[in-house]
Amino acid sequence: MAFFSKITRSQPLLLIGAGNMGGALLQGWLAAGLGEDAVIIIDPKGASAIQRNLRLKAAKVFEDLSQMGEIPAPSVVVFAVKPQFIADVFKQGDHIPLANSLLLSIAAGTRFDLFEKRFGEDKAIIRAMPNTPAAIGKGITALIGNAAAGEADLNLAEELMACVGKVLRVSSEDDLDTVTALSGSGPAYFFYMVEAMAAAGVDAGLAPKVAMTLARETLVGAAQLLETSDLEAAELRRRVTSPGGTTEAALKVLMSEDGLMTLMSQAILKAKTRGRELSS
Ligand SMILES: NC(=O)c1ccc[n+]([C@@H]2O[C@H](COP(=O)([O-])OP(=O)(O)OC[C@H]3O[C@@H](n4cnc5c(N)ncnc54)[C@H](OP(=O)(O)O)[C@@H]3O)[C@@H](O)[C@H]2O)c1
């Protein structure tokens, strides 16, 4: 990995927030070979809890930025706290010795202008939106850089996010709001589909455990089939759907005017609107 030469003990990665997503990212970087001594972690849970949770041996952990003392200028500062705690981090921002540090934020809805007001418009900032399958290296991240971020910055951010899955670039912060609503929240829609299919199976007469096993394994298996197949989702769907058969009967309901397509569109628009409300 090319980024190992840029992130070292003397140019560390500063990870602010080592919860679900920050922790998943860190695990991905360490698994890819980044040395723990090249990482400094800030999280109010403190050293022993974070070291235990993330099975760390050598990474330095501090409860907040003011405890960090003097550190070399980080090559990357990763903001992985909940959006509502970004203001707390900004208050302590003077403790971060920024030189040519890349600022990489995964905080939903926290726009470039907030970072630029705090750290300066000349700072390269990348906003990235991963999702929870990152915890098993199967995430999908979309990212975008501000005006000061060059190709090298985008490449470095891409390499870091690629340690937990696939990465693509988007061209506007508005697109990133849509990404947040689609793939950021998307795993919850899939899990709800499992719940809905299992509940429908129970309504149709199956025992709850049997219905849940069938729903879960069907969606897990179908997801893996989609991943390993060269065919588009629509073609895979058509191949299960015989004319006049059972699947077609079900799809007539799901594909009706007020069916799943309409519901999903409404759901994603609601999520996008809510994301905007939270960020304003
Ligand atoms: N989870 C997702 O599906 C997902 C997907 C895409 C993007 N994101 C983004 O990722 C970010 C983190 O989400 P998450 O789900 O990982 O949340 P999380 O599990 O709550 O992790 C955030 C961590 O930051 C810590 N923290 C709070 N205030 C801090 C501070 N001032 N300085 C340093 N650390 C601080 C929290 O500690 P305490 O628990 O003690 O408060 C927690 O350990 C969010 O901005 C979210 O928008 C999440």
Tab-separated table of C-alpha atoms and ligand atoms in Angstrom:
chain	number	residue	atom	x	y	z
A	1	MET	CA	0.000	0.000	0.000
A	2	ALA	CA	1.457	3.327	-1.087
A	3	PHE	CA	-0.034	5.181	1.885
A	4	PHE	CA	2.293	3.413	4.332
A	5	SER	CA	5.128	5.619	3.152
A	6	LYS	CA	3.040	8.720	3.921
A	7	ILE	CA	1.741	7.613	7.328
A	8	THR	CA	4.543	6.903	9.758
A	9	ARG	CA	5.461	7.437	13.377
A	10	SER	CA	6.861	10.852	12.463
A	11	GLN	CA	3.834	11.689	10.256
A	12	PRO	CA	1.061	9.801	12.039
A	13	LEU	CA	-2.613	9.326	11.342
A	14	LEU	CA	-4.720	11.059	13.992
A	15	LEU	CA	-8.056	9.263	14.428
A	16	ILE	CA	-10.636	11.359	16.298
A	17	GLY	CA	-13.442	9.011	17.398
A	18	ALA	CA	-12.879	5.251	17.550
A	19	GLY	CA	-16.494	4.043	17.697
A	20	ASN	CA	-18.263	1.769	15.231
A	21	MET	CA	-17.006	3.367	12.036
A	22	GLY	CA	-13.697	4.821	13.263
A	23	GLY	CA	-12.929	1.428	14.835
A	24	ALA	CA	-13.828	-0.433	11.622
A	25	LEU	CA	-11.579	1.865	9.596
A	26	LEU	CA	-8.716	1.427	12.037
A	27	GLN	CA	-9.064	-2.368	11.902
A	28	GLY	CA	-8.990	-2.184	8.096
A	29	TRP	CA	-5.806	-0.079	8.087
A	30	LEU	CA	-4.048	-2.307	10.602
A	31	ALA	CA	-5.087	-5.445	8.692
A	32	ALA	CA	-3.652	-3.879	5.539
A	33	GLY	CA	-0.335	-3.537	7.381
A	34	LEU	CA	-0.273	-0.030	8.883
A	35	GLY	CA	1.795	-0.053	12.065
A	36	GLU	CA	0.006	0.785	15.309
A	37	ASP	CA	2.844	3.145	16.171
A	38	ALA	CA	1.789	5.320	13.201
A	39	VAL	CA	-1.652	5.932	14.749
A	40	ILE	CA	-2.810	8.289	17.503
A	41	ILE	CA	-6.383	7.879	18.721
A	42	ILE	CA	-8.619	10.360	20.511
A	43	ASP	CA	-11.739	8.953	22.166
A	44	PRO	CA	-13.364	9.821	25.510
A	45	LYS	CA	-13.644	6.107	26.360
A	46	GLY	CA	-9.936	6.240	27.150
A	47	ALA	CA	-6.906	4.086	26.507
A	48	SER	CA	-7.780	0.858	28.291
A	49	ALA	CA	-11.330	0.569	26.830
A	50	ILE	CA	-10.249	1.447	23.292
A	51	GLN	CA	-7.180	-0.825	23.426
A	52	ARG	CA	-9.340	-3.679	24.712
A	53	ASN	CA	-12.236	-3.091	22.248
A	54	LEU	CA	-9.952	-2.810	19.254
A	55	ARG	CA	-7.322	-5.326	20.440
A	56	LEU	CA	-4.526	-2.747	20.226
A	57	LYS	CA	-1.076	-3.042	21.755
A	58	ALA	CA	0.987	-0.040	20.719
A	59	ALA	CA	-1.383	2.693	19.497
A	60	LYS	CA	-1.433	5.830	21.639
A	61	VAL	CA	-4.917	6.704	22.911
A	62	PHE	CA	-5.979	9.954	24.609
A	63	GLU	CA	-9.360	10.955	26.004
A	64	ASP	CA	-9.317	14.319	24.281
A	65	LEU	CA	-7.095	16.431	22.081
A	66	SER	CA	-5.860	18.586	24.981
A	67	GLN	CA	-4.252	15.500	26.600
A	68	MET	CA	-2.283	14.622	23.494
A	69	GLY	CA	0.671	16.905	24.260
A	70	GLU	CA	3.178	17.600	21.503
A	71	ILE	CA	2.905	15.300	18.532
A	72	PRO	CA	4.426	15.493	15.060
A	73	ALA	CA	2.151	17.064	12.424
A	74	PRO	CA	-0.159	14.251	11.278
A	75	SER	CA	-0.230	13.336	7.608
A	76	VAL	CA	-3.961	12.604	7.953
A	77	VAL	CA	-6.532	13.681	10.545
A	78	VAL	CA	-9.653	11.494	10.431
A	79	PHE	CA	-12.840	12.954	11.919
A	80	ALA	CA	-15.001	9.970	12.932
A	81	VAL	CA	-17.208	11.418	15.675
A	82	LYS	CA	-20.987	11.839	15.397
A	83	PRO	CA	-21.854	15.105	13.589
A	84	GLN	CA	-23.229	16.615	16.820
A	85	PHE	CA	-19.776	16.255	18.457
A	86	ILE	CA	-17.815	17.900	15.637
A	87	ALA	CA	-18.210	21.300	17.356
A	88	ASP	CA	-16.527	19.881	20.513
A	89	VAL	CA	-13.635	18.640	18.399
A	90	PHE	CA	-13.345	21.997	16.633
A	91	LYS	CA	-13.130	23.767	20.032
A	92	GLN	CA	-9.974	21.755	20.730
A	93	GLY	CA	-8.695	22.030	17.153
A	94	ASP	CA	-5.727	24.232	18.153
A	95	HIS	CA	-4.120	21.170	19.763
A	96	ILE	CA	-3.717	19.565	16.308
A	97	PRO	CA	-0.402	20.613	14.752
A	98	LEU	CA	-1.534	20.919	11.137
A	99	ALA	CA	1.132	21.260	8.452
A	100	ASN	CA	0.213	19.729	5.115
A	101	SER	CA	-2.172	17.418	6.912
A	102	LEU	CA	-5.078	15.985	4.939
A	103	LEU	CA	-8.381	16.343	6.803
A	104	LEU	CA	-10.606	13.317	6.159
A	105	SER	CA	-14.134	13.464	7.589
A	106	ILE	CA	-16.728	10.697	7.616
A	107	ALA	CA	-19.203	12.784	9.638
A	108	ALA	CA	-22.554	12.783	7.836
A	109	GLY	CA	-23.813	16.176	6.722
A	110	THR	CA	-20.834	18.168	8.071
A	111	ARG	CA	-20.038	20.365	5.110
A	112	PHE	CA	-16.725	21.643	3.782
A	113	ASP	CA	-17.497	25.234	4.758
A	114	LEU	CA	-17.565	24.298	8.475
A	115	PHE	CA	-14.111	22.689	8.228
A	116	GLU	CA	-12.814	25.562	6.101
A	117	LYS	CA	-14.066	28.185	8.590
A	118	ARG	CA	-12.297	26.324	11.393
A	119	PHE	CA	-9.052	25.214	9.752
A	120	GLY	CA	-8.714	27.495	6.690
A	121	GLU	CA	-9.763	27.330	3.057
A	122	ASP	CA	-6.253	26.307	2.039
A	123	LYS	CA	-6.568	22.965	3.873
A	124	ALA	CA	-7.221	19.859	1.801
A	125	ILE	CA	-10.418	18.289	3.090
A	126	ILE	CA	-12.033	15.076	1.921
A	127	ARG	CA	-15.554	14.092	2.942
A	128	ALA	CA	-16.157	10.356	2.747
A	129	MET	CA	-19.329	8.377	3.391
A	130	PRO	CA	-18.739	4.682	4.173
A	131	ASN	CA	-21.314	2.175	5.442
A	132	THR	CA	-21.371	-0.509	8.143
A	133	PRO	CA	-20.293	-3.498	5.986
A	134	ALA	CA	-16.905	-1.718	6.254
A	135	ALA	CA	-16.584	-3.706	9.498
A	136	ILE	CA	-16.044	-6.856	7.379
A	137	GLY	CA	-14.167	-5.159	4.522
A	138	LYS	CA	-17.342	-5.061	2.363
A	139	GLY	CA	-18.208	-1.388	2.661
A	140	ILE	CA	-18.843	1.047	-0.137
A	141	THR	CA	-17.531	4.581	0.310
A	142	ALA	CA	-18.252	7.632	-1.801
A	143	LEU	CA	-15.958	10.612	-1.379
A	144	ILE	CA	-15.376	14.148	-2.560
A	145	GLY	CA	-12.613	16.723	-2.005
A	146	ASN	CA	-12.865	20.499	-1.437
A	147	ALA	CA	-11.246	23.002	-3.794
A	148	ALA	CA	-7.890	22.738	-1.982
A	149	ALA	CA	-7.751	18.937	-2.280
A	150	GLY	CA	-5.605	17.758	-5.159
A	151	GLU	CA	-5.359	14.415	-6.913
A	152	ALA	CA	-2.741	13.171	-4.426
A	153	ASP	CA	-5.093	13.941	-1.524
A	154	LEU	CA	-8.005	12.152	-3.192
A	155	ASN	CA	-5.772	9.166	-3.965
A	156	LEU	CA	-4.588	8.967	-0.360
A	157	ALA	CA	-8.183	9.115	0.936
A	158	GLU	CA	-9.223	6.491	-1.626
A	159	GLU	CA	-6.422	4.168	-0.533
A	160	LEU	CA	-7.417	4.553	3.108
A	161	MET	CA	-11.103	3.900	2.462
A	162	ALA	CA	-10.294	1.001	0.101
A	163	CYS	CA	-8.982	-0.896	3.158
A	164	VAL	CA	-12.638	-1.428	4.165
A	165	GLY	CA	-14.269	-1.970	0.777
A	166	LYS	CA	-14.962	-0.340	-2.559
A	167	VAL	CA	-14.584	3.400	-3.180
A	168	LEU	CA	-16.039	5.799	-5.716
A	169	ARG	CA	-15.933	9.550	-6.175
A	170	VAL	CA	-18.902	11.902	-6.440
A	171	SER	CA	-18.873	15.412	-7.820
A	172	SER	CA	-20.896	17.488	-5.349
A	173	GLU	CA	-21.780	17.672	-1.677
A	174	ASP	CA	-25.430	17.313	-2.754
A	175	ASP	CA	-24.509	13.916	-4.227
A	176	LEU	CA	-22.882	12.998	-0.923
A	177	ASP	CA	-26.192	13.759	0.849
A	178	THR	CA	-27.860	11.287	-1.520
A	179	VAL	CA	-25.088	8.744	-0.913
A	180	THR	CA	-25.700	9.082	2.829
A	181	ALA	CA	-29.405	8.323	2.274
A	182	LEU	CA	-28.750	5.449	-0.145
A	183	SER	CA	-25.663	3.478	0.857
A	184	GLY	CA	-24.896	5.053	4.269
A	185	SER	CA	-28.337	4.161	5.651
A	186	GLY	CA	-28.875	1.359	3.100
A	187	PRO	CA	-27.811	-1.613	5.259
A	188	ALA	CA	-30.786	-0.806	7.534
A	189	TYR	CA	-33.165	-1.069	4.541
A	190	PHE	CA	-31.752	-4.515	3.738
A	191	PHE	CA	-32.090	-5.718	7.337
A	192	TYR	CA	-35.672	-4.425	7.367
A	193	MET	CA	-36.342	-6.432	4.199
A	194	VAL	CA	-35.245	-9.551	6.117
A	195	GLU	CA	-37.655	-8.610	8.925
A	196	ALA	CA	-40.501	-7.907	6.464
A	197	MET	CA	-40.063	-11.198	4.572
A	198	ALA	CA	-39.884	-13.161	7.835
A	199	ALA	CA	-43.046	-11.459	9.167
A	200	ALA	CA	-44.839	-12.193	5.866
A	201	GLY	CA	-43.806	-15.856	6.160
A	202	VAL	CA	-45.286	-15.979	9.679
A	203	ASP	CA	-48.518	-14.343	8.420
A	204	ALA	CA	-48.675	-17.040	5.746
A	205	GLY	CA	-48.390	-19.803	8.345
A	206	LEU	CA	-44.695	-20.580	9.008
A	207	ALA	CA	-43.161	-20.832	12.477
A	208	PRO	CA	-41.257	-17.586	13.315
A	209	LYS	CA	-37.854	-19.318	13.515
A	210	VAL	CA	-38.341	-21.087	10.195
A	211	ALA	CA	-39.562	-17.895	8.512
A	212	MET	CA	-36.603	-15.887	9.842
A	213	THR	CA	-34.054	-18.512	8.737
A	214	LEU	CA	-35.582	-18.620	5.255
A	215	ALA	CA	-35.721	-14.823	4.906
A	216	ARG	CA	-32.193	-14.292	6.202
A	217	GLU	CA	-30.526	-17.027	4.150
A	218	THR	CA	-32.457	-16.032	1.013
A	219	LEU	CA	-31.241	-12.435	1.162
A	220	VAL	CA	-27.677	-13.370	2.168
A	221	GLY	CA	-27.537	-15.944	-0.647
A	222	ALA	CA	-29.066	-13.563	-3.196
A	223	ALA	CA	-26.557	-10.840	-2.202
A	224	GLN	CA	-23.669	-13.252	-2.707
A	225	LEU	CA	-25.114	-14.407	-6.035
A	226	LEU	CA	-25.330	-10.771	-7.148
A	227	GLU	CA	-21.735	-10.188	-6.050
A	228	THR	CA	-20.319	-13.179	-7.911
A	229	SER	CA	-22.480	-12.863	-11.040
A	230	ASP	CA	-21.691	-10.788	-14.128
A	231	LEU	CA	-25.400	-10.145	-14.580
A	232	GLU	CA	-27.293	-7.019	-13.537
A	233	ALA	CA	-29.770	-7.256	-10.642
A	234	ALA	CA	-32.699	-6.818	-13.064
A	235	GLU	CA	-31.535	-9.791	-15.177
A	236	LEU	CA	-31.055	-11.986	-12.101
A	237	ARG	CA	-34.601	-11.024	-11.072
A	238	ARG	CA	-35.968	-11.897	-14.519
A	239	ARG	CA	-34.290	-15.309	-14.335
A	240	VAL	CA	-36.257	-16.192	-11.179
A	241	THR	CA	-39.519	-14.942	-12.704
A	242	SER	CA	-41.361	-17.448	-14.913
A	243	PRO	CA	-44.283	-15.991	-16.864
A	244	GLY	CA	-47.502	-16.643	-14.992
A	245	GLY	CA	-45.614	-18.133	-12.027
A	246	THR	CA	-45.445	-17.461	-8.290
A	247	THR	CA	-42.622	-14.869	-8.409
A	248	GLU	CA	-44.450	-12.885	-11.063
A	249	ALA	CA	-47.554	-12.853	-8.870
A	250	ALA	CA	-45.535	-11.404	-5.971
A	251	LEU	CA	-43.670	-8.903	-8.156
A	252	LYS	CA	-46.953	-7.544	-9.515
A	253	VAL	CA	-47.606	-6.313	-5.972
A	254	LEU	CA	-44.055	-5.068	-5.298
A	255	MET	CA	-43.807	-3.387	-8.721
A	256	SER	CA	-47.249	-1.760	-8.661
A	257	GLU	CA	-47.593	2.014	-8.839
A	258	ASP	CA	-47.412	2.452	-5.060
A	259	GLY	CA	-45.073	-0.522	-4.631
A	260	LEU	CA	-41.451	-0.833	-3.544
A	261	MET	CA	-39.970	1.532	-6.159
A	262	THR	CA	-42.215	4.385	-4.977
A	263	LEU	CA	-41.684	3.575	-1.302
A	264	MET	CA	-37.896	3.360	-1.709
A	265	SER	CA	-37.804	6.642	-3.581
A	266	GLN	CA	-39.835	8.327	-0.819
A	267	ALA	CA	-37.662	6.744	1.882
A	268	ILE	CA	-34.407	7.901	0.333
A	269	LEU	CA	-35.713	11.414	-0.269
A	270	LYS	CA	-36.854	11.568	3.379
A	271	ALA	CA	-33.416	10.418	4.533
A	272	LYS	CA	-31.715	13.014	2.342
A	273	THR	CA	-33.994	15.785	3.636
A	274	ARG	CA	-33.394	14.702	7.231
A	275	GLY	CA	-29.638	14.698	6.618
A	276	ARG	CA	-29.891	18.296	5.409
A	277	GLU	CA	-31.995	19.320	8.422
A	278	LEU	CA	-29.408	17.801	10.754
A	279	SER	CA	-26.527	19.568	9.042
A	280	SER	CA	-28.142	23.039	8.987
B	1	LIG	N1	-22.326	3.968	11.554
B	1	LIG	C1	-22.599	4.180	10.271
B	1	LIG	O1	-23.356	3.447	9.601
B	1	LIG	C2	-21.941	5.331	9.554
B	1	LIG	C3	-21.889	5.322	8.164
B	1	LIG	C4	-21.264	6.386	7.528
B	1	LIG	C5	-20.735	7.439	8.253
B	1	LIG	N2	-20.837	7.416	9.608
B	1	LIG	C6	-20.308	8.559	10.339
B	1	LIG	O2	-19.292	8.118	11.181
B	1	LIG	C7	-19.238	8.957	12.330
B	1	LIG	C8	-19.134	8.079	13.557
B	1	LIG	O3	-20.292	7.252	13.613
B	1	LIG	P1	-20.275	5.934	14.490
B	1	LIG	O4	-21.471	5.156	14.105
B	1	LIG	O5	-18.910	5.316	14.435
B	1	LIG	O6	-20.513	6.597	15.924
B	1	LIG	P2	-19.987	6.058	17.347
B	1	LIG	O7	-19.975	4.575	17.360
B	1	LIG	O8	-20.763	6.803	18.374
B	1	LIG	O9	-18.450	6.524	17.374
B	1	LIG	C9	-18.050	7.841	17.655
B	1	LIG	C10	-16.942	7.772	18.674
B	1	LIG	O10	-16.452	9.095	18.890
B	1	LIG	C11	-16.311	9.261	20.285
B	1	LIG	N3	-16.335	10.684	20.615
B	1	LIG	C12	-17.369	11.449	21.040
B	1	LIG	N4	-16.950	12.729	21.227
B	1	LIG	C13	-15.633	12.762	20.907
B	1	LIG	C14	-14.652	13.779	20.907
B	1	LIG	N5	-14.946	15.046	21.240
B	1	LIG	N6	-13.394	13.458	20.527
B	1	LIG	C15	-13.087	12.209	20.176
B	1	LIG	N7	-13.979	11.187	20.158
B	1	LIG	C16	-15.239	11.467	20.511
B	1	LIG	C17	-17.463	8.486	20.870
B	1	LIG	O11	-17.256	8.222	22.242
B	1	LIG	P3	-18.569	8.075	23.204
B	1	LIG	O12	-19.335	6.879	22.689
B	1	LIG	O13	-17.973	7.871	24.549
B	1	LIG	O14	-19.358	9.330	23.034
B	1	LIG	C18	-17.415	7.228	20.024
B	1	LIG	O15	-16.479	6.289	20.514
B	1	LIG	C19	-20.515	9.809	12.315
B	1	LIG	O16	-20.205	11.147	12.013
B	1	LIG	C20	-21.367	9.204	11.240
B	1	LIG	O17	-22.084	10.188	10.519
B	1	LIG	C21	-21.397	6.376	10.285
